[in-house]
């Protein structure tokens, strides 16, 4: 199935052309306006106590907004073909399965996940994803890699030998044999050879005893990524051992388990506003030094309170240095910045586990949560949620489950539409240019600069030296005295909604511990609030703040309104306190004349049009206020509300202002001003607010005039020093999750050159690998004195290894030659070879980066009679490389095909085309001015894979944009060869000897004799059409032509016999 749909592209064409053409601010603004206008509810009007207001949505941190084109696509294309998955027999089930699987691949591409990562759709945002991961690990008794030599204590775990390769089939890592399906692996497991290898495998120094697991949590953590781990301490109490850290959360009573878990929240570094890295390293070092202990780090990629961003690559690498797992919560930041779970320049920074909430994206409401985890961690054989659709077989007495981790953990009927919607949303964000996200930072900078001049606005966690997402939280002072009380966050949120239509959020943002630290509450004060809420049920006392966010779909007018509205509330909001009251039990504030129950919408109001509506419903509809146009000048309307609220038509008498009584026992915790305070000040004609005299508590107690909060001010806030500070220092810096350890982010948003592992820059080439390549170069006369080599560098393990081997031979060989490299960039979102530019620069190798939109060109130039995108792309790439060589005076093109590729091509040609041919080791192109060689002809693929992994080479993920979920003929041959190699270990060396006459052809021409045409490789033939199945080009009247006409099988017999004789001749010659 083609990855690209060349038909029905109306919206995709608009987005793609806009995204790729965004080279100036005007085009970017046009795209922003397009997405803004397509947002459902962008012009929605709501009724408030002050009239009608148009919504200004500033709560993307909590949830995104729906897009018409996503919902229309679902309505027009998804729902008509909707059917339950778990089968491909019907049209609806098949198409729904295709949609859902494609959604999984789209998300994986966006996150740069590989075949080693499992992406599991997990219910309710990050909450569902974290809970899914915890449940999976509990099924295997937390059998982490550092524990896998130990006892699983009766937990039902898999054997750990089943691996999924990048083609979607399976591999037994114990026997190194590839298998097409999981059923074949089950059959293979019972084979005598597998059982014999299993008996031979013995764990070295197995740990026998209680395993201790310490979970280190980020102080910025959201409740959803903190509480599920805290609850584990009850399930896995410390009975036989003491917790590693005295101040950890751990349970010391309960049923004894083989695993004992403690949870520790890392301290906050006051200077950086992030976790204390020094403390993290000390604790990781201590855990690593203890036998039978392991650590799991639960990090937060960015705060949903302050927007401050963590260095994902640096902290992940740090955790891995101490053998810990790195789990990341990307919920708050993924909609603002694009994560990279497997940075190509830093293999040690690959994220182990990640949690996502796609509903926070533009177009995301209604989508499901996402769990991404390394498959090696998912050792459970029983799914976290057993159910239908994930079983292998069930009988009256027993059952077993499938072992594919992605399918096994999605039991029952999944949220099919929610999964597909997540894929559509990530697809959209793949196409968006980075300039859109830069607009968020400029908008945030505008807000902070505007509010910094107002002393009543206190921004939480403000730091000009840290990168951040476009999220900001703040408190507003009542103004009764310096360091006095605040306006309640729910009152501020209500005012922003009622006066300006701005949708903000008040509360602790589900990050209670972090929010309490930002508010200056130490542990005793936090516990005092806990006791007050527990015993008094007065929710209004709960600490919190106001949070808003900037999104790239917000217009300039909306940003200006947001900045001005908060500023207005800070200056004048206290004057409207008497017009509001609050509910002690819920903490919600409401206008005293508001009637939300009358203005609400009802689900039950929906009825089929053929049915008669209820008279009561008709009456309710007739009583609703007719919608009026919102005022144009909202600030002027807010000023008018200051006077009309207490004077004029239907006024609120200030003298009648009352508020509920508060519990006197907790008077010292009342941090906010009350409506009676403002009413008293207004009645007295005061220009500045004061506190009212009189009891507001259940009994007479002294009321504090200052808040218990202590929000620390940032050095960029008010004062002469801040004004004199260099403006560049106060500028917010864009941040990319691709930036690695020791990298700096420049003011233009670009990362500094990445720092590579020492082994990636100067890998030690094993003698066996060096000898195999050198032997092939000598045997086929590939490199000669003075040759100028150009390595075709795709960024995969093969071409990167080839480059390093050639560089090593260049240093050692007496034959003098030069080495350069070139990469062809097809300009597709799925393939991003740009990291190779910095890598080749670090190596000091001359590098050519060639770009052309090959897939877009294929739409116009592909032959409808031969619609092979792969063939078209290969020919175009080869032509671009040849042009580069001729322009820069290179004469030898070095390609990275290995022995496995040669063998697969040999069998594919024989099976499908009835021709005996394979790739050539060294040959001249038709023009005779260039040569193409393949120095890895004697090297196995697994040797190259091991070399790339051991040396942490920056391998670029291979995401071909031309096909999706299509069976690969080459992969089927690979499976067959793997199975045969299991029975015949010397298979590939035998095939190598057999293919030597074919690989030794030294040129390629259209005018070659018939025998060379018979053996020609279509991939090497410059411009020659591919051979047709069952047809072999040969001169008329030749024996081969006659044989082909009479019986094609005879030709194959003669060809195979010739190859065998050639192989025998080569063996005798070598002996």
CSV table of N, CA, C and O in Angstrom, one decimal, residues 824-870:
chain,number,residue,atom,x,y,z
A,824,UNK,N,22.0,11.8,-0.7
A,824,UNK,CA,20.9,12.3,-1.5
A,824,UNK,C,19.7,12.5,-0.5
A,824,UNK,O,19.2,11.5,0.0
A,825,UNK,N,19.2,13.7,-0.4
A,825,UNK,CA,18.0,14.0,0.4
A,825,UNK,C,16.8,14.1,-0.4
A,825,UNK,O,16.7,15.0,-1.3
A,826,UNK,N,15.9,13.1,-0.3
A,826,UNK,CA,14.7,13.2,-1.2
A,826,UNK,C,13.6,14.2,-0.8
A,826,UNK,O,12.6,14.3,-1.4
A,827,UNK,N,13.9,15.0,0.3
A,827,UNK,CA,13.1,16.1,0.8
A,827,UNK,C,11.7,15.5,1.1
A,827,UNK,O,10.7,16.1,0.7
A,828,UNK,N,11.6,14.5,1.9
A,828,UNK,CA,10.4,14.0,2.4
A,828,UNK,C,10.4,14.1,3.9
A,828,UNK,O,11.5,14.0,4.6
A,829,UNK,N,9.3,14.3,4.6
A,829,UNK,CA,9.2,14.4,6.0
A,829,UNK,C,9.7,13.1,6.7
A,829,UNK,O,10.2,13.2,7.8
A,830,UNK,N,9.6,12.0,6.1
A,830,UNK,CA,9.9,10.7,6.7
A,830,UNK,C,11.4,10.5,6.9
A,830,UNK,O,11.8,9.7,7.7
A,831,UNK,N,12.2,11.2,6.1
A,831,UNK,CA,13.7,10.9,6.1
A,831,UNK,C,14.4,12.2,6.3
A,831,UNK,O,14.2,13.2,5.5
A,832,UNK,N,15.2,12.3,7.3
A,832,UNK,CA,15.8,13.5,7.7
A,832,UNK,C,17.3,13.3,7.9
A,832,UNK,O,17.8,13.0,9.0
A,833,UNK,N,18.1,13.4,6.8
A,833,UNK,CA,19.6,13.1,7.0
A,833,UNK,C,20.4,14.3,7.4
A,833,UNK,O,21.6,14.3,7.4
A,834,UNK,N,19.7,15.4,7.7
A,834,UNK,CA,20.5,16.7,8.1
A,834,UNK,C,21.5,16.5,9.2
A,834,UNK,O,22.6,17.1,9.2
A,835,UNK,N,21.3,15.6,10.2
A,835,UNK,CA,22.3,15.4,11.2
A,835,UNK,C,23.7,14.9,10.7
A,835,UNK,O,24.7,15.1,11.3
A,836,UNK,N,23.7,14.4,9.5
A,836,UNK,CA,24.9,13.9,8.9
A,836,UNK,C,25.9,15.1,8.6
A,836,UNK,O,27.1,14.9,8.5
A,837,UNK,N,25.3,16.2,8.4
A,837,UNK,CA,26.1,17.4,8.0
A,837,UNK,C,27.1,17.7,9.1
A,837,UNK,O,28.3,17.8,8.9
A,838,UNK,N,26.6,17.8,10.3
A,838,UNK,CA,27.5,18.1,11.4
A,838,UNK,C,28.4,16.9,11.7
A,838,UNK,O,29.6,17.1,12.1
A,839,UNK,N,27.9,15.7,11.5
A,839,UNK,CA,28.8,14.6,11.8
A,839,UNK,C,30.0,14.5,10.9
A,839,UNK,O,31.1,14.2,11.3
A,840,UNK,N,29.7,14.7,9.6
A,840,UNK,CA,30.8,14.6,8.6
A,840,UNK,C,31.8,15.8,8.8
A,840,UNK,O,33.0,15.7,8.6
A,841,UNK,N,31.3,16.9,9.3
A,841,UNK,CA,32.1,18.1,9.6
A,841,UNK,C,33.0,17.7,10.8
A,841,UNK,O,34.2,18.0,10.8
A,842,UNK,N,32.5,17.0,11.8
A,842,UNK,CA,33.3,16.6,12.9
A,842,UNK,C,34.3,15.6,12.5
A,842,UNK,O,35.4,15.5,13.1
A,843,UNK,N,34.0,14.8,11.5
A,843,UNK,CA,35.0,13.8,11.1
A,843,UNK,C,36.1,14.4,10.2
A,843,UNK,O,37.1,13.8,10.0
A,844,UNK,N,35.8,15.6,9.7
A,844,UNK,CA,36.7,16.2,8.8
A,844,UNK,C,36.7,15.7,7.4
A,844,UNK,O,37.7,15.7,6.6
A,845,UNK,N,35.6,15.1,7.0
A,845,UNK,CA,35.5,14.5,5.6
A,845,UNK,C,34.7,15.4,4.7
A,845,UNK,O,33.7,16.0,5.1
A,846,UNK,N,35.2,15.6,3.5
A,846,UNK,CA,34.5,16.4,2.5
A,846,UNK,C,33.1,15.8,2.2
A,846,UNK,O,33.0,14.6,2.0
A,847,UNK,N,32.1,16.6,2.3
A,847,UNK,CA,30.7,16.1,2.3
A,847,UNK,C,29.9,16.9,1.3
A,847,UNK,O,30.0,18.2,1.2
A,848,UNK,N,29.1,16.2,0.5
A,848,UNK,CA,28.1,16.8,-0.4
A,848,UNK,C,26.7,16.4,0.0
A,848,UNK,O,26.4,15.2,0.0
A,849,UNK,N,25.9,17.4,0.2
A,849,UNK,CA,24.5,17.1,0.6
A,849,UNK,C,23.6,17.5,-0.6
A,849,UNK,O,23.4,18.7,-0.9
A,850,UNK,N,23.1,16.5,-1.3
A,850,UNK,CA,22.3,16.7,-2.5
A,850,UNK,C,20.8,16.6,-2.2
A,850,UNK,O,20.4,15.6,-1.6
A,851,UNK,N,20.0,17.5,-2.7
A,851,UNK,CA,18.6,17.5,-2.3
A,851,UNK,C,17.8,17.7,-3.6
A,851,UNK,O,18.1,18.5,-4.5
A,852,UNK,N,16.7,16.9,-3.7
A,852,UNK,CA,15.7,17.0,-4.7
A,852,UNK,C,14.4,16.4,-4.2
A,852,UNK,O,14.4,15.3,-3.5
A,853,UNK,N,13.3,17.0,-4.5
A,853,UNK,CA,12.0,16.4,-4.0
A,853,UNK,C,11.6,15.2,-4.9
A,853,UNK,O,10.7,15.3,-5.8
A,854,UNK,N,12.2,14.1,-4.6
A,854,UNK,CA,12.0,12.9,-5.5
A,854,UNK,C,10.6,12.4,-5.5
A,854,UNK,O,10.1,12.0,-6.6
A,855,UNK,N,9.9,12.4,-4.4
A,855,UNK,CA,8.5,11.9,-4.4
A,855,UNK,C,7.6,12.8,-5.1
A,855,UNK,O,6.7,12.4,-5.9
A,856,UNK,N,7.8,14.1,-5.0
A,856,UNK,CA,7.0,15.1,-5.7
A,856,UNK,C,7.3,14.9,-7.2
A,856,UNK,O,6.4,15.0,-8.1
A,857,UNK,N,8.6,14.7,-7.6
A,857,UNK,CA,8.9,14.5,-9.0
A,857,UNK,C,8.3,13.2,-9.5
A,857,UNK,O,7.9,13.2,-10.7
A,858,UNK,N,8.2,12.2,-8.7
A,858,UNK,CA,7.6,10.9,-9.2
A,858,UNK,C,6.1,11.1,-9.6
A,858,UNK,O,5.6,10.5,-10.5
A,859,UNK,N,5.4,12.1,-8.9
A,859,UNK,CA,4.0,12.3,-9.3
A,859,UNK,C,3.9,12.7,-10.7
A,859,UNK,O,2.9,12.4,-11.4
A,860,UNK,N,4.9,13.5,-11.2
A,860,UNK,CA,4.8,14.1,-12.5
A,860,UNK,C,5.5,13.2,-13.6
A,860,UNK,O,5.1,13.2,-14.7
A,861,UNK,N,6.6,12.5,-13.2
A,861,UNK,CA,7.4,11.8,-14.2
A,861,UNK,C,7.3,10.3,-14.1
A,861,UNK,O,7.9,9.6,-15.0
A,862,UNK,N,6.6,9.7,-13.2
A,862,UNK,CA,6.6,8.3,-13.1
A,862,UNK,C,5.8,7.7,-14.2
A,862,UNK,O,4.7,8.2,-14.6
A,863,UNK,N,6.3,6.6,-14.8
A,863,UNK,CA,5.6,6.0,-15.9
A,863,UNK,C,4.4,5.2,-15.4
A,863,UNK,O,4.6,4.3,-14.6
A,864,UNK,N,3.2,5.5,-15.8
A,864,UNK,CA,2.0,4.8,-15.3
A,864,UNK,C,2.0,3.3,-15.6
A,864,UNK,O,1.5,2.5,-14.9
A,865,UNK,N,2.7,2.9,-16.7
A,865,UNK,CA,2.8,1.5,-17.0
A,865,UNK,C,3.8,0.8,-16.1
A,865,UNK,O,3.7,-0.4,-16.0
A,866,UNK,N,4.7,1.5,-15.5
A,866,UNK,CA,5.7,0.9,-14.6
A,866,UNK,C,5.8,1.7,-13.4
A,866,UNK,O,6.8,2.4,-13.1
A,867,UNK,N,4.7,1.7,-12.6
A,867,UNK,CA,4.6,2.6,-11.4
A,867,UNK,C,5.5,2.2,-10.2
A,867,UNK,O,5.0,1.9,-9.1
A,868,UNK,N,6.8,2.0,-10.4
A,868,UNK,CA,7.7,1.6,-9.4
A,868,UNK,C,8.4,2.8,-8.8
A,868,UNK,O,9.3,3.3,-9.4
A,869,UNK,N,7.9,3.3,-7.7
A,869,UNK,CA,8.6,4.5,-7.0
A,869,UNK,C,10.0,4.1,-6.6
A,869,UNK,O,10.9,4.9,-6.7
A,870,UNK,N,10.2,2.9,-6.2
A,870,UNK,CA,11.5,2.5,-5.7
A,870,UNK,C,12.5,2.5,-6.9
A,870,UNK,O,13.6,3.0,-6.7
